[in-house]
Amino acid sequence: MKPATLSERVIGKVSDFGPLFDYTVKLVLLASFLELVLYRLLSRLGMHLSKMAATHPWITPTFTALTEVGAWLLNIVAVLLLLALTLTMVNRWGGSDNSRLVKLGIIGTALLLVLTVGFLVVPPGMLGAIVYNGLTLLVLTVFVSDYVMTHREPAQRALAVTYFLGMSGWLYYQIVSSTYSLMGTIVQPPLVYESHRMGEALMVLASFCAFLAYGKSKSLSLRTKNRQQRNRAIWFWAVTGATFTTLLVVDYLLDRIAPGFASGFRQASQGIGWIFQFGMGYTFYLPFALYVGGLLCWSYTVVKLVTMGRLAGYGIGLMFIAGYALLFSNLTLMVVLGVMLLACDRVKVATAEALSTSAGPMMPASDGLMTGRA
């Protein structure tokens, strides 16, 4: 055996931090997804169908009940987020490989929790919103920097950078707009519109980067030497490319073939965009196919990682379930928790020399040593 042999293993599975942390994180993801569907999306759909309620009396009580369930889930998610963030901070603070940068991020997260609880008693106002969003930007900067330094794969770094820049576009928009409003000036803040649009585009790009960083597998690679896997990959990517090319040009073709149907198709897409704009902050100004592609990449990656028990799956899930427009404090905390969970999922490299200094003379490593829990 060579003295410098490297052993790599993934640390940070959701089951590695005890049953309380395990069940809390799982409940946060489930409750957040249900809150997104029932409160932020379906409740807006009920408002959009208000004209149909005149002829269909069941619409109003149905969507009223869904909204009440969603509001109840909103409060449950807030409580679960406080518990999950507290457990995550305790586990990360006690880690042996934590740097000062990570501890600075944990202190900033603790201040966010204190401000969140304090703003429940005292309304934040413009100044409070500026401080809260500024502290959120600082915390995300710290944890994303830690992620970039501990993850060497280009796709993972691209995911972290694109998501951070995308979310920074929204935070910049909120901070600068609130500052100008607090000053009482009527001058338009610089680059707020451009940062808002660019942030949304980067969020969509980040959903594709999530698939490249964590979702891709050998069965979908065109470089594989296995003929069956290569044929499957060719069919998959060919069908995918044809589907999204069709989505990109369908509006043009419909306008040429059936202008009336094309007009109805546009109105339907505008309705979907209206729901997502109020529910998640996406304005759908980009081609519709890009949003659909990002949704598919995100959902496939999250399902794959969650079934494996990887913290990255829960982190990526929460980061995008929060949406782009962080209109509530629980959505901001959801983003912070997601980034923290994503940073906990990494490959730990241990050299044989380091193992020998702690275990004595160099011996053939057993399976328990190489794949033990962190």
Short mmCIF file of C-alpha atoms in Angstrom, two decimals:
data_model
loop_
_atom_site.label_atom_id
_atom_site.label_comp_id
_atom_site.label_asym_id
_atom_site.label_seq_id
_atom_site.Cartn_x
_atom_site.Cartn_y
_atom_site.Cartn_z
CA MET A 1 0.00 0.00 0.00
CA LYS A 2 1.28 3.44 -0.87
CA PRO A 3 1.72 5.77 2.10
CA ALA A 4 -0.18 8.61 0.38
CA THR A 5 -3.23 6.63 -0.73
CA LEU A 6 -6.39 8.75 -0.54
CA SER A 7 -9.75 7.57 0.71
CA GLU A 8 -12.85 9.64 -0.01
CA ARG A 9 -16.31 9.25 1.42
CA VAL A 10 -19.41 11.39 1.50
CA ILE A 11 -20.25 12.78 4.93
CA GLY A 12 -23.33 14.65 6.02
CA LYS A 13 -26.17 12.21 5.48
CA VAL A 14 -29.39 13.20 7.21
CA SER A 15 -29.24 10.13 9.47
CA ASP A 16 -25.75 11.00 10.76
CA PHE A 17 -26.96 13.67 13.18
CA GLY A 18 -29.46 11.76 15.27
CA PRO A 19 -33.18 10.97 14.99
CA LEU A 20 -34.39 14.41 16.11
CA PHE A 21 -32.44 16.17 13.37
CA ASP A 22 -33.43 13.47 10.86
CA TYR A 23 -37.17 13.75 11.42
CA THR A 24 -37.11 17.54 11.76
CA VAL A 25 -35.39 18.08 8.40
CA LYS A 26 -37.73 15.63 6.68
CA LEU A 27 -40.79 17.32 8.17
CA VAL A 28 -39.49 20.74 7.13
CA LEU A 29 -39.14 19.64 3.51
CA LEU A 30 -42.56 17.94 3.43
CA ALA A 31 -44.41 20.77 5.17
CA SER A 32 -42.67 23.40 3.02
CA PHE A 33 -43.66 21.64 -0.18
CA LEU A 34 -47.28 21.29 0.94
CA GLU A 35 -47.35 24.94 2.02
CA LEU A 36 -46.03 25.95 -1.41
CA VAL A 37 -48.71 23.97 -3.22
CA LEU A 38 -51.69 24.71 -0.97
CA TYR A 39 -51.00 28.29 0.10
CA ARG A 40 -48.69 30.10 -2.29
CA LEU A 41 -49.95 28.45 -5.52
CA LEU A 42 -53.46 26.98 -5.17
CA SER A 43 -54.79 29.90 -3.16
CA ARG A 44 -53.74 32.22 -6.01
CA LEU A 45 -55.37 29.85 -8.48
CA GLY A 46 -58.64 30.24 -6.58
CA MET A 47 -58.38 34.02 -6.95
CA HIS A 48 -57.72 33.54 -10.67
CA LEU A 49 -60.90 31.44 -11.00
CA SER A 50 -63.14 33.98 -9.27
CA LYS A 51 -65.24 34.45 -12.42
CA MET A 52 -66.00 30.72 -12.55
CA ALA A 53 -67.18 30.77 -8.92
CA ALA A 54 -70.40 32.47 -10.04
CA THR A 55 -71.45 29.39 -12.00
CA HIS A 56 -69.68 26.77 -9.85
CA PRO A 57 -70.49 27.39 -6.15
CA TRP A 58 -68.08 24.68 -4.93
CA ILE A 59 -65.02 26.69 -6.02
CA THR A 60 -65.18 29.31 -3.27
CA PRO A 61 -65.46 26.99 -0.23
CA THR A 62 -62.91 24.57 -1.68
CA PHE A 63 -60.20 27.13 -2.19
CA THR A 64 -61.07 28.85 1.08
CA ALA A 65 -60.44 25.57 2.89
CA LEU A 66 -57.18 25.05 1.00
CA THR A 67 -56.05 28.55 1.91
CA GLU A 68 -56.80 27.93 5.58
CA VAL A 69 -54.83 24.67 5.51
CA GLY A 70 -51.97 26.46 3.75
CA ALA A 71 -51.95 29.26 6.35
CA TRP A 72 -51.85 26.64 9.10
CA LEU A 73 -48.93 24.94 7.34
CA LEU A 74 -47.18 28.32 7.07
CA ASN A 75 -47.09 28.57 10.86
CA ILE A 76 -46.01 24.94 11.22
CA VAL A 77 -43.17 25.49 8.75
CA ALA A 78 -42.00 28.55 10.70
CA VAL A 79 -41.78 26.54 13.94
CA LEU A 80 -40.03 23.63 12.23
CA LEU A 81 -37.54 26.00 10.60
CA LEU A 82 -36.59 27.47 13.98
CA LEU A 83 -36.01 23.97 15.37
CA ALA A 84 -34.13 22.74 12.29
CA LEU A 85 -31.87 25.81 12.18
CA THR A 86 -31.10 25.49 15.88
CA LEU A 87 -30.17 21.81 15.49
CA THR A 88 -28.09 22.53 12.40
CA MET A 89 -26.19 25.34 14.11
CA VAL A 90 -25.46 23.16 17.15
CA ASN A 91 -24.18 20.30 14.98
CA ARG A 92 -22.04 22.55 12.81
CA TRP A 93 -20.62 24.55 15.70
CA GLY A 94 -19.45 21.36 17.40
CA GLY A 95 -17.73 20.01 14.29
CA SER A 96 -14.00 19.46 14.42
CA ASP A 97 -13.32 20.83 10.92
CA ASN A 98 -15.21 24.10 11.19
CA SER A 99 -13.37 27.27 10.28
CA ARG A 100 -13.84 30.77 11.62
CA LEU A 101 -15.83 31.53 8.49
CA VAL A 102 -18.40 28.86 9.34
CA LYS A 103 -18.66 30.06 12.95
CA LEU A 104 -19.20 33.60 11.67
CA GLY A 105 -22.07 32.32 9.51
CA ILE A 106 -23.58 30.47 12.48
CA ILE A 107 -23.45 33.64 14.60
CA GLY A 108 -25.14 35.56 11.76
CA THR A 109 -27.84 32.87 11.51
CA ALA A 110 -28.45 33.08 15.25
CA LEU A 111 -28.91 36.86 14.89
CA LEU A 112 -31.41 36.23 12.07
CA LEU A 113 -33.42 33.98 14.38
CA VAL A 114 -33.36 36.62 17.11
CA LEU A 115 -34.50 39.31 14.67
CA THR A 116 -37.25 37.04 13.32
CA VAL A 117 -38.65 36.45 16.80
CA GLY A 118 -38.23 40.12 17.71
CA PHE A 119 -40.07 41.32 14.61
CA LEU A 120 -43.05 39.21 15.67
CA VAL A 121 -43.41 41.57 18.63
CA VAL A 122 -42.17 44.85 17.13
CA PRO A 123 -42.93 45.60 13.44
CA PRO A 124 -39.63 45.93 11.56
CA GLY A 125 -40.43 48.90 9.33
CA MET A 126 -38.10 50.03 6.55
CA LEU A 127 -34.97 50.10 8.69
CA GLY A 128 -35.66 46.65 10.08
CA ALA A 129 -36.16 45.27 6.56
CA ILE A 130 -32.82 46.75 5.44
CA VAL A 131 -30.99 45.24 8.42
CA TYR A 132 -32.70 41.86 8.00
CA ASN A 133 -32.01 41.58 4.27
CA GLY A 134 -28.45 42.87 4.69
CA LEU A 135 -27.73 40.29 7.39
CA THR A 136 -29.24 37.57 5.18
CA LEU A 137 -26.93 38.56 2.34
CA LEU A 138 -23.93 38.41 4.69
CA VAL A 139 -24.89 34.96 6.01
CA LEU A 140 -25.40 33.57 2.50
CA THR A 141 -22.06 35.02 1.43
CA VAL A 142 -20.30 33.24 4.29
CA PHE A 143 -21.88 29.83 3.75
CA VAL A 144 -21.55 29.94 -0.03
CA SER A 145 -17.86 30.89 0.35
CA ASP A 146 -17.38 27.91 2.68
CA TYR A 147 -19.13 25.67 0.16
CA VAL A 148 -16.94 26.84 -2.72
CA MET A 149 -13.78 26.26 -0.67
CA THR A 150 -14.79 22.74 0.42
CA HIS A 151 -16.24 21.53 -2.90
CA ARG A 152 -13.84 21.23 -5.82
CA GLU A 153 -16.13 20.03 -8.60
CA PRO A 154 -16.81 22.81 -11.15
CA ALA A 155 -20.51 21.91 -11.42
CA GLN A 156 -21.00 22.18 -7.66
CA ARG A 157 -19.23 25.52 -7.53
CA ALA A 158 -21.31 26.72 -10.48
CA LEU A 159 -24.49 25.75 -8.59
CA ALA A 160 -23.42 27.68 -5.49
CA VAL A 161 -22.30 30.78 -7.39
CA THR A 162 -25.32 31.01 -9.72
CA TYR A 163 -27.79 30.49 -6.88
CA PHE A 164 -26.03 33.04 -4.68
CA LEU A 165 -25.92 35.65 -7.44
CA GLY A 166 -29.55 34.97 -8.28
CA MET A 167 -30.70 35.38 -4.69
CA SER A 168 -28.42 38.42 -4.33
CA GLY A 169 -30.35 40.06 -7.16
CA TRP A 170 -33.54 39.90 -5.09
CA LEU A 171 -31.81 40.97 -1.87
CA TYR A 172 -30.15 43.93 -3.64
CA TYR A 173 -33.52 44.93 -5.05
CA GLN A 174 -35.08 44.85 -1.57
CA ILE A 175 -32.22 46.59 0.24
CA VAL A 176 -31.78 49.43 -2.25
CA SER A 177 -35.52 50.00 -2.71
CA SER A 178 -36.11 50.07 1.06
CA THR A 179 -33.16 52.44 1.54
CA TYR A 180 -34.47 54.91 -1.03
CA SER A 181 -37.95 54.69 0.49
CA LEU A 182 -36.53 55.34 3.95
CA MET A 183 -34.69 58.41 2.62
CA GLY A 184 -37.93 59.68 1.10
CA THR A 185 -36.41 60.26 -2.32
CA ILE A 186 -38.35 59.82 -5.55
CA VAL A 187 -35.23 59.05 -7.59
CA GLN A 188 -35.26 55.58 -9.09
CA PRO A 189 -32.68 53.31 -7.37
CA PRO A 190 -29.81 52.22 -9.62
CA LEU A 191 -30.00 48.85 -11.39
CA VAL A 192 -32.91 47.50 -9.34
CA TYR A 193 -34.89 46.39 -12.38
CA GLU A 194 -31.85 44.85 -14.05
CA SER A 195 -30.77 43.03 -10.88
CA HIS A 196 -34.30 41.67 -10.41
CA ARG A 197 -34.43 40.29 -13.95
CA MET A 198 -30.88 38.98 -13.87
CA GLY A 199 -31.51 37.31 -10.51
CA GLU A 200 -34.50 35.40 -11.88
CA ALA A 201 -32.51 34.22 -14.89
CA LEU A 202 -29.67 33.03 -12.63
CA MET A 203 -32.13 31.15 -10.43
CA VAL A 204 -33.37 29.25 -13.48
CA LEU A 205 -29.77 28.56 -14.49
CA ALA A 206 -29.05 27.31 -10.96
CA SER A 207 -31.77 24.68 -11.30
CA PHE A 208 -29.93 23.25 -14.33
CA CYS A 209 -26.63 23.42 -12.41
CA ALA A 210 -28.23 21.39 -9.61
CA PHE A 211 -28.78 18.53 -12.05
CA LEU A 212 -25.23 18.79 -13.40
CA ALA A 213 -23.76 18.85 -9.89
CA TYR A 214 -25.85 16.15 -8.19
CA GLY A 215 -28.43 14.67 -10.53
CA LYS A 216 -26.50 13.32 -13.49
CA SER A 217 -25.63 9.62 -13.53
CA LYS A 218 -23.59 7.24 -15.66
CA SER A 219 -26.76 5.77 -17.17
CA LEU A 220 -27.42 9.14 -18.89
CA SER A 221 -23.84 9.79 -19.99
CA LEU A 222 -22.89 9.70 -23.65
CA ARG A 223 -19.29 8.86 -22.76
CA THR A 224 -20.05 5.45 -21.31
CA LYS A 225 -18.57 2.42 -23.05
CA ASN A 226 -21.63 0.30 -22.32
CA ARG A 227 -23.58 0.12 -25.57
CA GLN A 228 -26.96 -0.33 -23.88
CA GLN A 229 -26.43 2.66 -21.58
CA ARG A 230 -25.16 4.77 -24.48
CA ASN A 231 -28.23 3.93 -26.60
CA ARG A 232 -30.50 4.76 -23.66
CA ALA A 233 -28.70 8.08 -23.15
CA ILE A 234 -28.98 8.92 -26.88
CA TRP A 235 -32.72 8.30 -26.83
CA PHE A 236 -33.17 10.28 -23.61
CA TRP A 237 -31.28 13.36 -24.74
CA ALA A 238 -32.77 13.22 -28.25
CA VAL A 239 -36.33 13.14 -26.92
CA THR A 240 -35.51 15.84 -24.36
CA GLY A 241 -33.97 18.11 -26.98
CA ALA A 242 -36.88 17.62 -29.37
CA THR A 243 -39.41 18.32 -26.62
CA PHE A 244 -37.87 21.59 -25.50
CA THR A 245 -37.18 22.72 -29.05
CA THR A 246 -40.88 22.18 -29.74
CA LEU A 247 -41.79 24.20 -26.63
CA LEU A 248 -39.59 27.04 -27.81
CA VAL A 249 -41.24 27.32 -31.23
CA VAL A 250 -44.79 26.13 -30.46
CA ASP A 251 -46.09 29.65 -29.92
CA TYR A 252 -44.73 30.74 -33.30
CA LEU A 253 -46.19 27.69 -35.04
CA LEU A 254 -49.58 28.06 -33.37
CA ASP A 255 -49.71 31.68 -34.42
CA ARG A 256 -49.11 30.61 -38.02
CA ILE A 257 -51.54 27.69 -38.05
CA ALA A 258 -54.31 28.67 -35.61
CA PRO A 259 -54.15 32.28 -34.38
CA GLY A 260 -57.23 31.86 -32.15
CA PHE A 261 -55.81 28.83 -30.37
CA ALA A 262 -52.45 30.59 -30.05
CA SER A 263 -54.14 33.52 -28.29
CA GLY A 264 -55.81 31.15 -25.81
CA PHE A 265 -52.51 29.36 -25.29
CA ARG A 266 -50.81 32.66 -24.44
CA GLN A 267 -53.55 33.60 -21.99
CA ALA A 268 -53.19 30.24 -20.26
CA SER A 269 -49.44 30.67 -19.96
CA GLN A 270 -49.94 34.20 -18.63
CA GLY A 271 -52.29 32.78 -16.00
CA ILE A 272 -49.67 30.25 -14.93
CA GLY A 273 -47.08 33.02 -14.80
CA TRP A 274 -49.41 35.17 -12.70
CA ILE A 275 -49.82 32.36 -10.15
CA PHE A 276 -46.10 31.70 -9.91
CA GLN A 277 -45.31 35.41 -9.79
CA PHE A 278 -47.42 35.92 -6.68
CA GLY A 279 -46.52 32.54 -5.20
CA MET A 280 -42.78 32.31 -5.84
CA GLY A 281 -41.72 35.58 -7.45
CA TYR A 282 -41.01 34.29 -10.98
CA THR A 283 -42.29 36.60 -13.70
CA PHE A 284 -41.88 34.11 -16.57
CA TYR A 285 -40.28 36.68 -18.85
CA LEU A 286 -37.93 33.99 -20.18
CA PRO A 287 -39.08 31.31 -22.66
CA PHE A 288 -41.48 28.91 -20.96
CA ALA A 289 -39.35 25.89 -21.91
CA LEU A 290 -36.49 27.09 -19.69
CA TYR A 291 -38.71 27.15 -16.61
CA VAL A 292 -40.08 23.69 -17.40
CA GLY A 293 -36.57 22.36 -17.95
CA GLY A 294 -35.35 23.85 -14.68
CA LEU A 295 -38.31 22.36 -12.81
CA LEU A 296 -37.62 18.89 -14.23
CA CYS A 297 -33.91 19.10 -13.42
CA TRP A 298 -34.60 20.29 -9.89
CA SER A 299 -37.29 17.73 -9.12
CA TYR A 300 -35.26 14.80 -10.51
CA THR A 301 -32.19 15.85 -8.50
CA VAL A 302 -34.10 16.34 -5.25
CA VAL A 303 -35.94 13.00 -5.52
CA LYS A 304 -32.70 11.17 -6.32
CA LEU A 305 -30.75 12.71 -3.42
CA VAL A 306 -33.57 12.41 -0.88
CA THR A 307 -34.00 8.70 -1.61
CA MET A 308 -30.26 8.34 -0.97
CA GLY A 309 -30.55 10.19 2.34
CA ARG A 310 -28.19 12.97 1.21
CA LEU A 311 -28.41 16.33 2.96
CA ALA A 312 -27.81 17.98 -0.41
CA GLY A 313 -31.25 16.80 -1.53
CA TYR A 314 -32.99 18.46 1.40
CA GLY A 315 -30.86 21.58 0.99
CA ILE A 316 -31.53 21.98 -2.74
CA GLY A 317 -35.21 21.22 -2.17
CA LEU A 318 -35.62 23.96 0.43
CA MET A 319 -33.52 26.47 -1.53
CA PHE A 320 -35.86 26.35 -4.53
CA ILE A 321 -39.14 25.72 -2.66
CA ALA A 322 -38.57 29.11 -1.01
CA GLY A 323 -38.82 30.65 -4.48
CA TYR A 324 -37.22 33.82 -5.71
CA ALA A 325 -39.21 36.52 -3.91
CA LEU A 326 -38.55 36.17 -0.17
CA LEU A 327 -41.66 38.01 0.94
CA PHE A 328 -41.90 36.24 4.32
CA SER A 329 -39.24 35.74 6.98
CA ASN A 330 -39.83 31.97 6.94
CA LEU A 331 -38.83 31.91 3.26
CA THR A 332 -35.58 33.69 4.11
CA LEU A 333 -34.85 31.19 6.88
CA MET A 334 -35.70 28.38 4.47
CA VAL A 335 -33.02 29.59 2.06
CA VAL A 336 -30.43 29.89 4.85
CA LEU A 337 -31.24 26.39 6.13
CA GLY A 338 -31.06 24.97 2.62
CA VAL A 339 -27.62 26.47 1.98
CA MET A 340 -26.38 25.20 5.35
CA LEU A 341 -27.61 21.67 4.64
CA LEU A 342 -26.05 21.76 1.18
CA ALA A 343 -22.70 22.79 2.66
CA CYS A 344 -22.82 19.90 5.16
CA ASP A 345 -22.91 17.39 2.29
CA ARG A 346 -19.35 17.04 1.05
CA VAL A 347 -16.57 14.57 0.37
CA LYS A 348 -14.11 14.11 3.19
CA VAL A 349 -10.58 13.25 2.07
CA ALA A 350 -8.36 11.44 4.57
CA THR A 351 -4.76 10.48 3.78
CA ALA A 352 -3.25 7.25 4.94
CA GLU A 353 -0.55 9.21 6.73
CA ALA A 354 -3.16 11.00 8.83
CA LEU A 355 -4.76 7.66 9.63
CA SER A 356 -1.41 6.16 10.60
CA THR A 357 -0.62 8.96 13.07
CA SER A 358 -3.87 8.35 14.91
CA ALA A 359 -4.05 4.56 14.61
CA GLY A 360 -0.39 3.58 14.97
CA PRO A 361 1.55 1.50 12.38
CA MET A 362 0.15 1.35 8.87
CA MET A 363 -2.18 -1.66 8.54
CA PRO A 364 -4.62 -2.66 5.81
CA ALA A 365 -7.68 -0.56 6.48
CA SER A 366 -10.86 -2.39 7.34
CA ASP A 367 -14.23 -1.54 5.82
CA GLY A 368 -15.33 0.05 9.09
CA LEU A 369 -12.43 2.51 9.03
CA MET A 370 -12.92 3.54 5.44
CA THR A 371 -16.68 3.91 5.47
CA GLY A 372 -17.39 4.79 9.09
CA ARG A 373 -19.71 7.57 10.09
CA ALA A 374 -18.52 11.11 10.46
#
